[in-house]
Short mmCIF file of C-alpha atoms in Angstrom, two decimals:
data_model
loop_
_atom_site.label_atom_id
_atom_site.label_comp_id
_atom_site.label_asym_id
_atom_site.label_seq_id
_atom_site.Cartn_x
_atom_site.Cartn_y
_atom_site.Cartn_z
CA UNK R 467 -18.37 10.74 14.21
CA UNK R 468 -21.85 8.96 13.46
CA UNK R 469 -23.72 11.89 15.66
CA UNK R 470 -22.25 14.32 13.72
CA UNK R 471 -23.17 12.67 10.00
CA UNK R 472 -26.64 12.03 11.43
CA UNK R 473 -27.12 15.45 12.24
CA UNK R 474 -25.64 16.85 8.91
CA UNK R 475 -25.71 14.07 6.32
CA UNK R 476 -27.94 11.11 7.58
CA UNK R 477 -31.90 11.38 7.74
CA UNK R 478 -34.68 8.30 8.57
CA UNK R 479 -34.44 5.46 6.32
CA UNK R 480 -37.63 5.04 4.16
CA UNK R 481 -36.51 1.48 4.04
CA UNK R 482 -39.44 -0.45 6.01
CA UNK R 483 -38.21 -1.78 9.56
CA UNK R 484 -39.10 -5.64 8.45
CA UNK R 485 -37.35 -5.36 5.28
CA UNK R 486 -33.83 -3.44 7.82
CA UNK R 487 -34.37 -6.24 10.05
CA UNK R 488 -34.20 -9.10 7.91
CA UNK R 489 -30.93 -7.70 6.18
CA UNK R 490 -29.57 -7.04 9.73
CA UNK R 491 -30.68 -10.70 10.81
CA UNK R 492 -29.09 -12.21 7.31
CA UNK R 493 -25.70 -10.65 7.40
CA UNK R 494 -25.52 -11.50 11.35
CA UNK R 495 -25.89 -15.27 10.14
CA UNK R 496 -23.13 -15.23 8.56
CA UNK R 497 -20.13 -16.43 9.65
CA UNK R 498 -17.54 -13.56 8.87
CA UNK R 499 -13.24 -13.30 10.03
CA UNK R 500 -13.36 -10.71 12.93
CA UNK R 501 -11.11 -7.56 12.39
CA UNK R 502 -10.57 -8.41 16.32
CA UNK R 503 -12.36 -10.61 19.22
CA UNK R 504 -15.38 -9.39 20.06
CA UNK R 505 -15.85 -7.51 16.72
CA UNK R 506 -19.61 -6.93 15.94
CA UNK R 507 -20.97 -4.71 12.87
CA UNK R 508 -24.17 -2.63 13.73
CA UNK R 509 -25.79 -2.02 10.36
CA UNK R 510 -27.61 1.35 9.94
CA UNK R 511 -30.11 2.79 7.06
CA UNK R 512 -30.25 5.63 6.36
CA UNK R 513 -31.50 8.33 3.59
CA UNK R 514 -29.09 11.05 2.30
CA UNK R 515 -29.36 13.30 -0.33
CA UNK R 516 -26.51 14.10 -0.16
CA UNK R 517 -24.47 11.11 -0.71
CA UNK R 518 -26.77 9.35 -2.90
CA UNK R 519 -26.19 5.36 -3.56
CA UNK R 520 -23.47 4.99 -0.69
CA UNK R 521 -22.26 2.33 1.72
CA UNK R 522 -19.79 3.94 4.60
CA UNK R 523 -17.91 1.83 7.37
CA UNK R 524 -17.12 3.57 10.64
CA UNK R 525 -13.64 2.21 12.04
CA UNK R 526 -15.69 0.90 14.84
CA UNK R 527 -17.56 -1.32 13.22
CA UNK R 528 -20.80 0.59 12.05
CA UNK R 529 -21.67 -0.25 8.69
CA UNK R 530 -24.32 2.91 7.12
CA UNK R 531 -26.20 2.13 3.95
CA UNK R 532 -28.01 4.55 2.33
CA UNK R 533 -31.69 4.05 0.88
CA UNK R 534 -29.94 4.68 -2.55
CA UNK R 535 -27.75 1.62 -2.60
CA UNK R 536 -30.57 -0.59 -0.92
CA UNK R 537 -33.11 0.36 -3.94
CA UNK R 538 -31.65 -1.23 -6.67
CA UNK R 539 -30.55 -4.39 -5.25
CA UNK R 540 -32.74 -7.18 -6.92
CA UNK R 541 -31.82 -9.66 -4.23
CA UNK R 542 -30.71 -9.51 -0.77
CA UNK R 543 -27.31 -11.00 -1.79
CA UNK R 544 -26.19 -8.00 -3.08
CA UNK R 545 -26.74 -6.19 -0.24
CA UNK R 546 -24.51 -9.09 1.58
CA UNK R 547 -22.22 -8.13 -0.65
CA UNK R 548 -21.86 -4.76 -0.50
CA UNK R 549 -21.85 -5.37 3.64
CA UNK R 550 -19.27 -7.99 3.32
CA UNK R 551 -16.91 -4.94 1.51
CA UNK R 552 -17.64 -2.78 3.87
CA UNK R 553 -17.08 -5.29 6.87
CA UNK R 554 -13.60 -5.75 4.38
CA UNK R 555 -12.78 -2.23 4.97
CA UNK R 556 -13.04 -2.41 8.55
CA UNK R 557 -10.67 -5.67 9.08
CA UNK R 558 -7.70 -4.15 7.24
CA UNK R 559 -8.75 -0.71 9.22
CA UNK R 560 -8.83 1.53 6.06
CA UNK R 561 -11.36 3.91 7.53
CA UNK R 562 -8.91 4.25 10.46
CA UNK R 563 -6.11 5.19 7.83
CA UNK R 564 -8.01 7.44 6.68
CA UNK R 565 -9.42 8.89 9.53
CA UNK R 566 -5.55 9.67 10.33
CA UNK R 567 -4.69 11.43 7.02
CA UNK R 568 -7.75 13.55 7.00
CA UNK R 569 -7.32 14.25 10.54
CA UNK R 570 -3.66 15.10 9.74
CA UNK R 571 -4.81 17.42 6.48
CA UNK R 572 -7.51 19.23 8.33
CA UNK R 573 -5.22 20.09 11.26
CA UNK R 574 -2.43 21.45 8.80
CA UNK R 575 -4.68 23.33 7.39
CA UNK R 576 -6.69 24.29 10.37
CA UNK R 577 -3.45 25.34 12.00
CA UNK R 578 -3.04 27.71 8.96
CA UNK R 579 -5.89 29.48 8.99
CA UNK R 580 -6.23 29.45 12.44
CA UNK R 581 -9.38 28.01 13.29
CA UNK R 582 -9.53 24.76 15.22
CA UNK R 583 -12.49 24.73 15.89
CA UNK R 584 -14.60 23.51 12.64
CA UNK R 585 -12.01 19.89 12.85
CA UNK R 586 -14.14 17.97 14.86
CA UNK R 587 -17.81 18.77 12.81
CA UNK R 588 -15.50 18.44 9.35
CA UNK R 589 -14.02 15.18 9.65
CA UNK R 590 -16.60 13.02 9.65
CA UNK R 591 -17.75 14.24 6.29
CA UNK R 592 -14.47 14.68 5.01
CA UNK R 593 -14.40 10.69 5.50
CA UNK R 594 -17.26 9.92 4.20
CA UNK R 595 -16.78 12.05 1.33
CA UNK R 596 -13.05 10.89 0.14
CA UNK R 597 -12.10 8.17 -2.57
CA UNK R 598 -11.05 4.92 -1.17
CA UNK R 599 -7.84 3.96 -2.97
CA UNK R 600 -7.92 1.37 -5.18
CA UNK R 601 -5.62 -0.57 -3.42
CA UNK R 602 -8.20 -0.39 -0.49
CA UNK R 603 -10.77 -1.47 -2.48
CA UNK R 604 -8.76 -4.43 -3.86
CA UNK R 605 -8.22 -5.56 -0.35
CA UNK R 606 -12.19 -5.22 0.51
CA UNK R 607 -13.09 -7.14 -2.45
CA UNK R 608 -11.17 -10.01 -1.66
CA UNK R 609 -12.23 -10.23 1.90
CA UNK R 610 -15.54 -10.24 0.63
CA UNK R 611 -15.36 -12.42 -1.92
CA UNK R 612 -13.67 -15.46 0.74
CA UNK R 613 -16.33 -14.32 3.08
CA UNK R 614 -19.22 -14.65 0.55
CA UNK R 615 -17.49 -17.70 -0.74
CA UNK R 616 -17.42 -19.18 2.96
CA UNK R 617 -21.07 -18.61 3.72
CA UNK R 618 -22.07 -20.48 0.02
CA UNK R 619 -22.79 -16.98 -1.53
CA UNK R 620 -21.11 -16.60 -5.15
CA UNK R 621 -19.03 -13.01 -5.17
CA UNK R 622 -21.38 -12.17 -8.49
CA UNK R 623 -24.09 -10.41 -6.68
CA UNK R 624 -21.80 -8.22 -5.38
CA UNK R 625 -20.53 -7.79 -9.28
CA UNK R 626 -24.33 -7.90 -10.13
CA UNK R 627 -25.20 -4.48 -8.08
CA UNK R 628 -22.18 -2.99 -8.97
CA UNK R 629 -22.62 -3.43 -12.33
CA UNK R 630 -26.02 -1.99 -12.05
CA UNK R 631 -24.89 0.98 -10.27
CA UNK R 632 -22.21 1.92 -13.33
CA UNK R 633 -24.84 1.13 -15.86
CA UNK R 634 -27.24 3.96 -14.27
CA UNK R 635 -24.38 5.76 -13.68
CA UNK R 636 -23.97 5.77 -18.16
CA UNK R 637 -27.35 6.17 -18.83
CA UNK R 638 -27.96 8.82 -16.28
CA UNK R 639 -30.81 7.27 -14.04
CA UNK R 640 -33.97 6.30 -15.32
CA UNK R 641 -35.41 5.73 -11.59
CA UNK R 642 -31.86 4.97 -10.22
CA UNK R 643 -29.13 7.83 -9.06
CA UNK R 644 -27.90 9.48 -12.11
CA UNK R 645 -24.64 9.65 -10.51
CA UNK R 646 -24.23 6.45 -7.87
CA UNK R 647 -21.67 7.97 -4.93
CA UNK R 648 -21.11 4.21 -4.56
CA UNK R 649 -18.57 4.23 -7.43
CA UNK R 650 -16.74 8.02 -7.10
CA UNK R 651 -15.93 6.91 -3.49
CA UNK R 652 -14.90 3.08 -4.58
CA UNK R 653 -13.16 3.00 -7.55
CA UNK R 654 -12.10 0.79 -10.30
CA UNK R 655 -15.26 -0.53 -11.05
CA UNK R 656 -15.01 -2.11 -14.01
CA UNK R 657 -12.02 -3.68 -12.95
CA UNK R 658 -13.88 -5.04 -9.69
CA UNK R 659 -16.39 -6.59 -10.99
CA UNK R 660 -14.13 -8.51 -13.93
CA UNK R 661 -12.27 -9.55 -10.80
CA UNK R 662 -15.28 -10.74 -9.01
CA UNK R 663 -17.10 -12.14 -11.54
CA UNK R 664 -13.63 -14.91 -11.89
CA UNK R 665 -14.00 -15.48 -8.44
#
């Protein structure tokens, strides 16, 4: 799945290797629940025009962050954040859900109109592309917020950048993506960061 979105979505990172490092070396520190023994996250950066301000978790524990949704951030606990939500996703194995009903989708409709062959190169964006639900993102948020919470991190920051995100979103930019992916993909904003900010 990652091969394919690096050769069709996914380009170098612009982000500087000391400042990909230290996040990496950060968010290792902390001391997170494991979706399963042995779980590890490999963090990626990546640029995308694409997808804009985005965050993606692979089922197998690959968390991709786009330039986008690294720009913003005003300090590196909102990028904990935002990698503690993803890491969220990948305990209660919502990419894996998902993976499943697109799968299931493109093979109906592959079976339709015949062709079989385009599945394997269209499911990898077709997961990357598609709306969490918000009951999904509910369920990453509060992982992330006991995980933050654990590691002496207030949830906030991850409020804080999301907050920033939906105000360039309304103003349309100025410097920032006009139109953050980071929010059509996880929804309820608003809602999500009321939540966090009580936690």
């Amino acid at each position: 799945m990652l091969e394919i979105l690096e050769r069709s979505v996914f380009g170098a990172s612009e982000i500087s290797p000391a400042r990909q490092d230290g996040i990496r070396r950060t968010f290792a520190r902390l001391t997170l629940t494991p979706a399963a023994p042995g779980q590890r996250y490999d963090i990626l950066f990546r640029k995308s025009r694409t997808f804009g301000a985005n965050a993606v978790s692979l089922p197998a524990g690959t968390i991709v962050v786009t330039d986008d949704l690294v720009t913003p951030a005003r300090d590196e606990r909102e990028i904990l954040g935002i990698l503690a939500h993803e890491a969220g996703h990948v305990v209660n194995r919502h990419g894996l859900r998902q993976a499943f009903q697109s799968s299931a989708l493109a093979l109906l409709i592959a079976w339709y109109m015949g062709d079989a062959g385009g599945l394997a190169t269209a499911l990898p964006t077709a997961l990357l592309s598609s709306k969490n639900s918000r009951d999904f993102e509910r369920e990453a948020d509060a992982f992330a917020a006991d995980q933050l919470r654990r590691n002496g991190i207030p949830p906030a920051y991850l409020a804080a950048i999301l907050e920033r995100l939906e105000r360039a979103s309304r103003r349309g930019g100025r410097g920032q993506p006009a139109d953050p992916e980071y929010l059509s993909t996880h929804p309820g904003t608003d809602e999500r960061i009321q939540w966090l900010r009580g936690q």
